[in-house]
């Protein structure tokens, strides 16, 4: 039996990239997983590859949708023990050109969505026998600034602050709340950044990826599996004494 046997994990943004890698890692240790997101096809494909998995259509920017998401997850696999708030999006623009709508989109999906996801499952993860885990997928942009992504950085800094607040509120109740902060990671989201760079600068896709990788301490792109390994550790019995931490994943030796 795996170290997460009998546990139920809800993972947003679970159809591709980091979310799909997290689902695979937790499932591999015996957890039942509920994969949530907006796009049905990748969710169902990811769920079909795992032994105990459900695909749930949800919009994390809508608190009612998040409440329904949690209810569907319970119907599929019972009470939720682990919440991984992974859904996110990034858009770039010079700070002086950010429109109100773009600013709000970044706050809604990256910060408000993380809160609504955690809030929807709080009653589950804080129940007496849950040994609950809440993990936010933040970013190195939640710990330092990057040019041309002011709204994204503000939202991810907010996620780290949210994590610390919930860790302080629930840490004495057998629940751990942490954030994993990856650097640039080789995912479909990164490909959107690569396309934006090539369009604006004329660089090749290879040059754009190299420029992004250079910002990671290792000088290479992080893999989704590296991020998933940190999440798995936090959700395992070994992570029980870690609470309120923002854990970097930058590929540093």
PDB file of C-alpha atoms in Angstrom:
ATOM      1  CA  UNK A   1       0.000   0.000   0.000  1.00  0.00           C
ATOM      2  CA  UNK A   2       1.178   3.508  -0.779  1.00  0.00           C
ATOM      3  CA  UNK A   3       1.725   6.181   1.829  1.00  0.00           C
ATOM      4  CA  UNK A   4      -1.447   8.007   0.721  1.00  0.00           C
ATOM      5  CA  UNK A   5      -3.725   4.964   0.631  1.00  0.00           C
ATOM      6  CA  UNK A   6      -7.217   5.918   1.787  1.00  0.00           C
ATOM      7  CA  UNK A   7      -6.639   9.629   1.123  1.00  0.00           C
ATOM      8  CA  UNK A   8      -8.601  11.769  -1.334  1.00  0.00           C
ATOM      9  CA  UNK A   9      -6.901  14.665  -3.128  1.00  0.00           C
ATOM     10  CA  UNK A  10      -8.643  17.478  -5.006  1.00  0.00           C
ATOM     11  CA  UNK A  11      -6.364  19.102  -7.587  1.00  0.00           C
ATOM     12  CA  UNK A  12      -7.348  22.132  -9.654  1.00  0.00           C
ATOM     13  CA  UNK A  13      -5.801  22.663 -13.054  1.00  0.00           C
ATOM     14  CA  UNK A  14      -5.403  18.904 -13.008  1.00  0.00           C
ATOM     15  CA  UNK A  15      -5.659  18.120 -16.704  1.00  0.00           C
ATOM     16  CA  UNK A  16      -2.221  19.180 -17.936  1.00  0.00           C
ATOM     17  CA  UNK A  17       1.236  20.286 -16.858  1.00  0.00           C
ATOM     18  CA  UNK A  18       1.993  20.539 -13.165  1.00  0.00           C
ATOM     19  CA  UNK A  19      -1.524  19.561 -12.100  1.00  0.00           C
ATOM     20  CA  UNK A  20      -1.490  16.339 -14.113  1.00  0.00           C
ATOM     21  CA  UNK A  21       1.962  15.475 -12.752  1.00  0.00           C
ATOM     22  CA  UNK A  22       0.753  16.046  -9.185  1.00  0.00           C
ATOM     23  CA  UNK A  23      -2.279  13.850  -9.781  1.00  0.00           C
ATOM     24  CA  UNK A  24      -0.065  11.059 -11.110  1.00  0.00           C
ATOM     25  CA  UNK A  25       2.334  11.330  -8.157  1.00  0.00           C
ATOM     26  CA  UNK A  26      -0.390  11.278  -5.495  1.00  0.00           C
ATOM     27  CA  UNK A  27      -2.288   8.524  -7.263  1.00  0.00           C
ATOM     28  CA  UNK A  28       0.903   6.499  -7.449  1.00  0.00           C
ATOM     29  CA  UNK A  29       1.006   6.502  -3.644  1.00  0.00           C
ATOM     30  CA  UNK A  30      -2.559   5.246  -3.374  1.00  0.00           C
ATOM     31  CA  UNK A  31      -4.642   8.431  -3.206  1.00  0.00           C
ATOM     32  CA  UNK A  32      -7.965   8.788  -4.965  1.00  0.00           C
ATOM     33  CA  UNK A  33      -7.815  11.980  -7.009  1.00  0.00           C
ATOM     34  CA  UNK A  34     -10.407  14.471  -8.231  1.00  0.00           C
ATOM     35  CA  UNK A  35      -9.092  16.533 -11.137  1.00  0.00           C
ATOM     36  CA  UNK A  36     -10.822  19.864 -11.665  1.00  0.00           C
ATOM     37  CA  UNK A  37     -10.577  22.472 -14.383  1.00  0.00           C
ATOM     38  CA  UNK A  38     -12.393  24.244 -17.192  1.00  0.00           C
ATOM     39  CA  UNK A  39     -11.508  21.993 -20.147  1.00  0.00           C
ATOM     40  CA  UNK A  40     -13.259  18.650 -20.223  1.00  0.00           C
ATOM     41  CA  UNK A  41     -11.090  16.770 -22.730  1.00  0.00           C
ATOM     42  CA  UNK A  42      -7.677  17.048 -21.003  1.00  0.00           C
ATOM     43  CA  UNK A  43      -9.266  16.386 -17.612  1.00  0.00           C
ATOM     44  CA  UNK A  44     -10.949  13.212 -18.809  1.00  0.00           C
ATOM     45  CA  UNK A  45      -7.780  12.064 -20.562  1.00  0.00           C
ATOM     46  CA  UNK A  46      -5.694  12.616 -17.419  1.00  0.00           C
ATOM     47  CA  UNK A  47      -8.271  10.888 -15.219  1.00  0.00           C
ATOM     48  CA  UNK A  48      -8.460   7.896 -17.576  1.00  0.00           C
ATOM     49  CA  UNK A  49      -4.761   7.220 -17.029  1.00  0.00           C
ATOM     50  CA  UNK A  50      -5.174   6.857 -13.253  1.00  0.00           C
ATOM     51  CA  UNK A  51      -6.830   4.044 -11.262  1.00  0.00           C
ATOM     52  CA  UNK A  52      -9.056   6.096  -8.924  1.00  0.00           C
ATOM     53  CA  UNK A  53      -9.741   9.427 -10.572  1.00  0.00           C
ATOM     54  CA  UNK A  54     -12.671  11.698 -11.353  1.00  0.00           C
ATOM     55  CA  UNK A  55     -12.797  14.621 -13.796  1.00  0.00           C
ATOM     56  CA  UNK A  56     -14.771  17.669 -12.644  1.00  0.00           C
ATOM     57  CA  UNK A  57     -15.552  20.777 -14.701  1.00  0.00           C
ATOM     58  CA  UNK A  58     -15.148  23.886 -12.550  1.00  0.00           C
ATOM     59  CA  UNK A  59     -14.281  27.581 -12.715  1.00  0.00           C
ATOM     60  CA  UNK A  60     -12.092  28.504  -9.748  1.00  0.00           C
ATOM     61  CA  UNK A  61     -12.886  32.204 -10.165  1.00  0.00           C
ATOM     62  CA  UNK A  62     -16.493  31.484  -9.123  1.00  0.00           C
ATOM     63  CA  UNK A  63     -17.038  30.541  -5.460  1.00  0.00           C
ATOM     64  CA  UNK A  64     -20.304  28.754  -6.265  1.00  0.00           C
ATOM     65  CA  UNK A  65     -18.557  26.665  -8.905  1.00  0.00           C
ATOM     66  CA  UNK A  66     -15.869  25.792  -6.346  1.00  0.00           C
ATOM     67  CA  UNK A  67     -18.515  24.714  -3.836  1.00  0.00           C
ATOM     68  CA  UNK A  68     -20.085  22.487  -6.496  1.00  0.00           C
ATOM     69  CA  UNK A  69     -16.631  21.164  -7.407  1.00  0.00           C
ATOM     70  CA  UNK A  70     -15.998  20.079  -3.826  1.00  0.00           C
ATOM     71  CA  UNK A  71     -19.442  18.463  -3.633  1.00  0.00           C
ATOM     72  CA  UNK A  72     -18.799  16.478  -6.818  1.00  0.00           C
ATOM     73  CA  UNK A  73     -15.413  15.391  -5.493  1.00  0.00           C
ATOM     74  CA  UNK A  74     -17.035  14.135  -2.277  1.00  0.00           C
ATOM     75  CA  UNK A  75     -19.630  12.235  -4.279  1.00  0.00           C
ATOM     76  CA  UNK A  76     -16.847  10.563  -6.252  1.00  0.00           C
ATOM     77  CA  UNK A  77     -14.385   9.667  -3.502  1.00  0.00           C
ATOM     78  CA  UNK A  78     -15.707  10.780  -0.110  1.00  0.00           C
ATOM     79  CA  UNK A  79     -14.363  13.540   2.161  1.00  0.00           C
ATOM     80  CA  UNK A  80     -11.395  15.519   0.869  1.00  0.00           C
ATOM     81  CA  UNK A  81      -8.099  15.102   2.730  1.00  0.00           C
ATOM     82  CA  UNK A  82      -5.738  17.004   0.433  1.00  0.00           C
ATOM     83  CA  UNK A  83      -6.347  20.182  -1.566  1.00  0.00           C
ATOM     84  CA  UNK A  84      -3.879  21.312  -4.215  1.00  0.00           C
ATOM     85  CA  UNK A  85      -4.777  24.764  -5.560  1.00  0.00           C
ATOM     86  CA  UNK A  86      -2.850  24.645  -8.806  1.00  0.00           C
ATOM     87  CA  UNK A  87      -5.047  26.401 -11.394  1.00  0.00           C
ATOM     88  CA  UNK A  88      -3.445  29.566 -12.700  1.00  0.00           C
ATOM     89  CA  UNK A  89      -2.707  31.759 -15.695  1.00  0.00           C
ATOM     90  CA  UNK A  90      -0.095  34.310 -16.714  1.00  0.00           C
ATOM     91  CA  UNK A  91      -0.256  37.346 -18.985  1.00  0.00           C
ATOM     92  CA  UNK A  92       2.520  39.817 -19.707  1.00  0.00           C
ATOM     93  CA  UNK A  93       2.372  43.541 -20.335  1.00  0.00           C
ATOM     94  CA  UNK A  94       4.312  46.657 -19.474  1.00  0.00           C
ATOM     95  CA  UNK A  95       3.004  47.962 -16.147  1.00  0.00           C
ATOM     96  CA  UNK A  96       1.882  51.211 -17.733  1.00  0.00           C
ATOM     97  CA  UNK A  97      -0.235  49.343 -20.276  1.00  0.00           C
ATOM     98  CA  UNK A  98      -2.030  46.897 -17.992  1.00  0.00           C
ATOM     99  CA  UNK A  99      -5.774  47.350 -18.407  1.00  0.00           C
ATOM    100  CA  UNK A 100      -8.184  46.904 -15.549  1.00  0.00           C
ATOM    101  CA  UNK A 101      -9.575  43.737 -17.152  1.00  0.00           C
ATOM    102  CA  UNK A 102      -6.147  42.108 -17.397  1.00  0.00           C
ATOM    103  CA  UNK A 103      -5.306  43.031 -13.817  1.00  0.00           C
ATOM    104  CA  UNK A 104      -8.583  41.549 -12.616  1.00  0.00           C
ATOM    105  CA  UNK A 105      -8.120  38.339 -14.620  1.00  0.00           C
ATOM    106  CA  UNK A 106      -4.762  37.703 -12.969  1.00  0.00           C
ATOM    107  CA  UNK A 107      -6.121  38.352  -9.478  1.00  0.00           C
ATOM    108  CA  UNK A 108      -9.281  36.321 -10.099  1.00  0.00           C
ATOM    109  CA  UNK A 109      -7.682  33.114 -11.321  1.00  0.00           C
ATOM    110  CA  UNK A 110      -4.393  33.119  -9.411  1.00  0.00           C
ATOM    111  CA  UNK A 111      -5.365  34.574  -6.031  1.00  0.00           C
ATOM    112  CA  UNK A 112      -9.138  34.505  -5.632  1.00  0.00           C
ATOM    113  CA  UNK A 113      -9.273  31.099  -7.312  1.00  0.00           C
ATOM    114  CA  UNK A 114      -6.742  29.705  -4.855  1.00  0.00           C
ATOM    115  CA  UNK A 115      -8.767  31.019  -1.925  1.00  0.00           C
ATOM    116  CA  UNK A 116     -12.124  29.780  -3.225  1.00  0.00           C
ATOM    117  CA  UNK A 117     -10.607  26.335  -3.851  1.00  0.00           C
ATOM    118  CA  UNK A 118      -9.249  26.039  -0.323  1.00  0.00           C
ATOM    119  CA  UNK A 119     -12.381  27.527   1.233  1.00  0.00           C
ATOM    120  CA  UNK A 120     -14.635  24.998  -0.509  1.00  0.00           C
ATOM    121  CA  UNK A 121     -12.803  22.093   1.137  1.00  0.00           C
ATOM    122  CA  UNK A 122     -11.992  23.584   4.550  1.00  0.00           C
ATOM    123  CA  UNK A 123     -14.681  21.634   6.380  1.00  0.00           C
ATOM    124  CA  UNK A 124     -13.208  18.420   4.981  1.00  0.00           C
ATOM    125  CA  UNK A 125      -9.508  18.987   5.587  1.00  0.00           C
ATOM    126  CA  UNK A 126     -10.059  20.366   9.095  1.00  0.00           C
ATOM    127  CA  UNK A 127     -12.253  17.510  10.323  1.00  0.00           C
ATOM    128  CA  UNK A 128     -10.792  15.712  13.334  1.00  0.00           C
ATOM    129  CA  UNK A 129      -9.388  12.638  11.592  1.00  0.00           C
ATOM    130  CA  UNK A 130      -8.298  14.220   8.314  1.00  0.00           C
ATOM    131  CA  UNK A 131      -4.651  15.167   8.990  1.00  0.00           C
ATOM    132  CA  UNK A 132      -5.480  17.586   6.203  1.00  0.00           C
ATOM    133  CA  UNK A 133      -3.118  19.142   3.710  1.00  0.00           C
ATOM    134  CA  UNK A 134      -3.545  22.336   1.711  1.00  0.00           C
ATOM    135  CA  UNK A 135      -0.890  23.048  -0.908  1.00  0.00           C
ATOM    136  CA  UNK A 136      -0.873  26.175  -3.049  1.00  0.00           C
ATOM    137  CA  UNK A 137       1.117  26.153  -6.274  1.00  0.00           C
ATOM    138  CA  UNK A 138       2.519  29.661  -6.206  1.00  0.00           C
ATOM    139  CA  UNK A 139       5.670  30.676  -8.095  1.00  0.00           C
ATOM    140  CA  UNK A 140       9.052  32.271  -7.657  1.00  0.00           C
ATOM    141  CA  UNK A 141       7.015  35.298  -8.784  1.00  0.00           C
ATOM    142  CA  UNK A 142       5.351  35.069  -5.372  1.00  0.00           C
ATOM    143  CA  UNK A 143       8.690  35.732  -3.685  1.00  0.00           C
ATOM    144  CA  UNK A 144      10.411  38.206  -6.003  1.00  0.00           C
ATOM    145  CA  UNK A 145       9.575  40.526  -8.859  1.00  0.00           C
ATOM    146  CA  UNK A 146       9.814  39.952 -12.601  1.00  0.00           C
ATOM    147  CA  UNK A 147       9.461  42.634 -15.291  1.00  0.00           C
ATOM    148  CA  UNK A 148       6.320  42.810 -17.454  1.00  0.00           C
ATOM    149  CA  UNK A 149       4.207  40.582 -15.196  1.00  0.00           C
ATOM    150  CA  UNK A 150       3.219  42.986 -12.421  1.00  0.00           C
ATOM    151  CA  UNK A 151      -0.323  41.638 -12.103  1.00  0.00           C
ATOM    152  CA  UNK A 152       0.859  38.026 -12.019  1.00  0.00           C
ATOM    153  CA  UNK A 153       3.544  38.829  -9.430  1.00  0.00           C
ATOM    154  CA  UNK A 154       1.033  40.691  -7.264  1.00  0.00           C
ATOM    155  CA  UNK A 155      -1.376  37.752  -7.398  1.00  0.00           C
ATOM    156  CA  UNK A 156       1.282  35.150  -6.586  1.00  0.00           C
ATOM    157  CA  UNK A 157       2.639  37.259  -3.709  1.00  0.00           C
ATOM    158  CA  UNK A 158      -0.949  37.269  -2.488  1.00  0.00           C
ATOM    159  CA  UNK A 159      -1.067  33.473  -2.666  1.00  0.00           C
ATOM    160  CA  UNK A 160       1.986  33.230  -0.413  1.00  0.00           C
ATOM    161  CA  UNK A 161       0.357  35.635   2.043  1.00  0.00           C
ATOM    162  CA  UNK A 162      -2.882  33.650   1.913  1.00  0.00           C
ATOM    163  CA  UNK A 163      -0.959  30.453   2.625  1.00  0.00           C
ATOM    164  CA  UNK A 164       0.713  31.996   5.669  1.00  0.00           C
ATOM    165  CA  UNK A 165      -2.604  33.267   7.015  1.00  0.00           C
ATOM    166  CA  UNK A 166      -4.284  29.861   6.678  1.00  0.00           C
ATOM    167  CA  UNK A 167      -1.239  28.126   8.153  1.00  0.00           C
ATOM    168  CA  UNK A 168      -1.498  30.367  11.201  1.00  0.00           C
ATOM    169  CA  UNK A 169      -5.253  29.834  11.488  1.00  0.00           C
ATOM    170  CA  UNK A 170      -5.366  26.066  11.048  1.00  0.00           C
ATOM    171  CA  UNK A 171      -1.875  24.844  11.917  1.00  0.00           C
ATOM    172  CA  UNK A 172      -2.909  23.982  15.460  1.00  0.00           C
ATOM    173  CA  UNK A 173      -5.724  21.743  14.222  1.00  0.00           C
ATOM    174  CA  UNK A 174      -3.646  19.019  12.606  1.00  0.00           C
ATOM    175  CA  UNK A 175      -3.679  20.696   9.188  1.00  0.00           C
ATOM    176  CA  UNK A 176      -0.613  21.808   7.258  1.00  0.00           C
ATOM    177  CA  UNK A 177      -0.767  24.646   4.729  1.00  0.00           C
ATOM    178  CA  UNK A 178       2.186  25.327   2.450  1.00  0.00           C
ATOM    179  CA  UNK A 179       3.075  26.753  -0.945  1.00  0.00           C
ATOM    180  CA  UNK A 180       5.333  25.320  -3.617  1.00  0.00           C
ATOM    181  CA  UNK A 181       7.035  28.030  -5.670  1.00  0.00           C
ATOM    182  CA  UNK A 182       8.418  26.748  -8.974  1.00  0.00           C
ATOM    183  CA  UNK A 183      10.615  28.694 -11.323  1.00  0.00           C
ATOM    184  CA  UNK A 184       9.981  28.537 -15.051  1.00  0.00           C
ATOM    185  CA  UNK A 185       8.546  25.069 -15.687  1.00  0.00           C
ATOM    186  CA  UNK A 186       8.214  23.150 -18.944  1.00  0.00           C
ATOM    187  CA  UNK A 187       4.413  23.211 -19.291  1.00  0.00           C
ATOM    188  CA  UNK A 188       1.775  24.403 -21.785  1.00  0.00           C
ATOM    189  CA  UNK A 189       1.600  27.651 -19.780  1.00  0.00           C
ATOM    190  CA  UNK A 190       5.285  28.255 -20.479  1.00  0.00           C
ATOM    191  CA  UNK A 191       4.707  27.687 -24.193  1.00  0.00           C
ATOM    192  CA  UNK A 192       2.315  30.647 -24.159  1.00  0.00           C
ATOM    193  CA  UNK A 193       5.124  32.784 -22.703  1.00  0.00           C
ATOM    194  CA  UNK A 194       7.508  31.491 -25.364  1.00  0.00           C
ATOM    195  CA  UNK A 195       5.036  32.412 -28.107  1.00  0.00           C
ATOM    196  CA  UNK A 196       4.632  35.892 -26.633  1.00  0.00           C
ATOM    197  CA  UNK A 197       8.401  36.435 -26.574  1.00  0.00           C
ATOM    198  CA  UNK A 198       8.852  35.270 -30.159  1.00  0.00           C
ATOM    199  CA  UNK A 199       6.051  37.543 -31.340  1.00  0.00           C
ATOM    200  CA  UNK A 200       7.352  40.631 -29.552  1.00  0.00           C
ATOM    201  CA  UNK A 201      11.109  40.169 -30.018  1.00  0.00           C
ATOM    202  CA  UNK A 202      11.571  38.073 -33.139  1.00  0.00           C
ATOM    203  CA  UNK A 203      13.618  35.505 -31.217  1.00  0.00           C
ATOM    204  CA  UNK A 204      13.262  31.840 -32.060  1.00  0.00           C
ATOM    205  CA  UNK A 205      11.290  29.577 -29.723  1.00  0.00           C
ATOM    206  CA  UNK A 206      14.556  27.914 -28.685  1.00  0.00           C
ATOM    207  CA  UNK A 207      16.096  31.291 -27.815  1.00  0.00           C
ATOM    208  CA  UNK A 208      12.977  32.283 -25.867  1.00  0.00           C
ATOM    209  CA  UNK A 209      13.055  29.068 -23.818  1.00  0.00           C
ATOM    210  CA  UNK A 210      16.751  29.568 -23.103  1.00  0.00           C
ATOM    211  CA  UNK A 211      16.099  33.113 -21.892  1.00  0.00           C
ATOM    212  CA  UNK A 212      13.410  31.888 -19.493  1.00  0.00           C
ATOM    213  CA  UNK A 213      15.531  28.968 -18.291  1.00  0.00           C
ATOM    214  CA  UNK A 214      18.357  31.366 -17.480  1.00  0.00           C
ATOM    215  CA  UNK A 215      16.200  32.868 -14.709  1.00  0.00           C
ATOM    216  CA  UNK A 216      16.152  29.509 -12.877  1.00  0.00           C
ATOM    217  CA  UNK A 217      19.092  28.871 -10.561  1.00  0.00           C
ATOM    218  CA  UNK A 218      19.967  25.715 -12.476  1.00  0.00           C
ATOM    219  CA  UNK A 219      19.878  27.445 -15.848  1.00  0.00           C
ATOM    220  CA  UNK A 220      17.331  24.927 -17.104  1.00  0.00           C
ATOM    221  CA  UNK A 221      13.565  24.591 -17.139  1.00  0.00           C
ATOM    222  CA  UNK A 222      11.976  22.748 -14.219  1.00  0.00           C
ATOM    223  CA  UNK A 223       9.951  19.633 -15.000  1.00  0.00           C
ATOM    224  CA  UNK A 224       6.384  19.194 -13.747  1.00  0.00           C
ATOM    225  CA  UNK A 225       7.529  15.993 -12.041  1.00  0.00           C
ATOM    226  CA  UNK A 226       9.999  17.946  -9.892  1.00  0.00           C
ATOM    227  CA  UNK A 227       7.184  20.154  -8.641  1.00  0.00           C
ATOM    228  CA  UNK A 228       4.971  17.122  -8.067  1.00  0.00           C
ATOM    229  CA  UNK A 229       7.684  15.479  -5.957  1.00  0.00           C
ATOM    230  CA  UNK A 230       7.639  18.428  -3.543  1.00  0.00           C
ATOM    231  CA  UNK A 231       3.850  18.314  -3.321  1.00  0.00           C
ATOM    232  CA  UNK A 232       3.919  14.577  -2.681  1.00  0.00           C
ATOM    233  CA  UNK A 233       6.396  15.042   0.151  1.00  0.00           C
ATOM    234  CA  UNK A 234       4.244  17.748   1.760  1.00  0.00           C
ATOM    235  CA  UNK A 235       1.184  15.493   1.549  1.00  0.00           C
ATOM    236  CA  UNK A 236       2.995  12.431   2.904  1.00  0.00           C
ATOM    237  CA  UNK A 237       3.501  11.549   6.586  1.00  0.00           C
ATOM    238  CA  UNK A 238       7.022  12.996   6.283  1.00  0.00           C
ATOM    239  CA  UNK A 239       5.555  16.472   5.685  1.00  0.00           C
ATOM    240  CA  UNK A 240       3.539  16.592   8.893  1.00  0.00           C
ATOM    241  CA  UNK A 241       5.840  19.069  10.664  1.00  0.00           C
ATOM    242  CA  UNK A 242       6.113  21.506   7.749  1.00  0.00           C
ATOM    243  CA  UNK A 243       3.580  24.336   7.942  1.00  0.00           C
ATOM    244  CA  UNK A 244       3.503  27.882   6.620  1.00  0.00           C
ATOM    245  CA  UNK A 245       6.453  27.419   4.264  1.00  0.00           C
ATOM    246  CA  UNK A 246       7.023  28.691   0.729  1.00  0.00           C
ATOM    247  CA  UNK A 247       9.197  26.014  -0.848  1.00  0.00           C
ATOM    248  CA  UNK A 248      11.261  26.942  -3.884  1.00  0.00           C
ATOM    249  CA  UNK A 249      11.679  24.593  -6.837  1.00  0.00           C
ATOM    250  CA  UNK A 250      14.302  26.164  -9.079  1.00  0.00           C
ATOM    251  CA  UNK A 251      16.508  23.224 -10.018  1.00  0.00           C
ATOM    252  CA  UNK A 252      19.347  24.475  -7.838  1.00  0.00           C
ATOM    253  CA  UNK A 253      21.902  21.760  -7.001  1.00  0.00           C
TER     254      UNK A 253
END
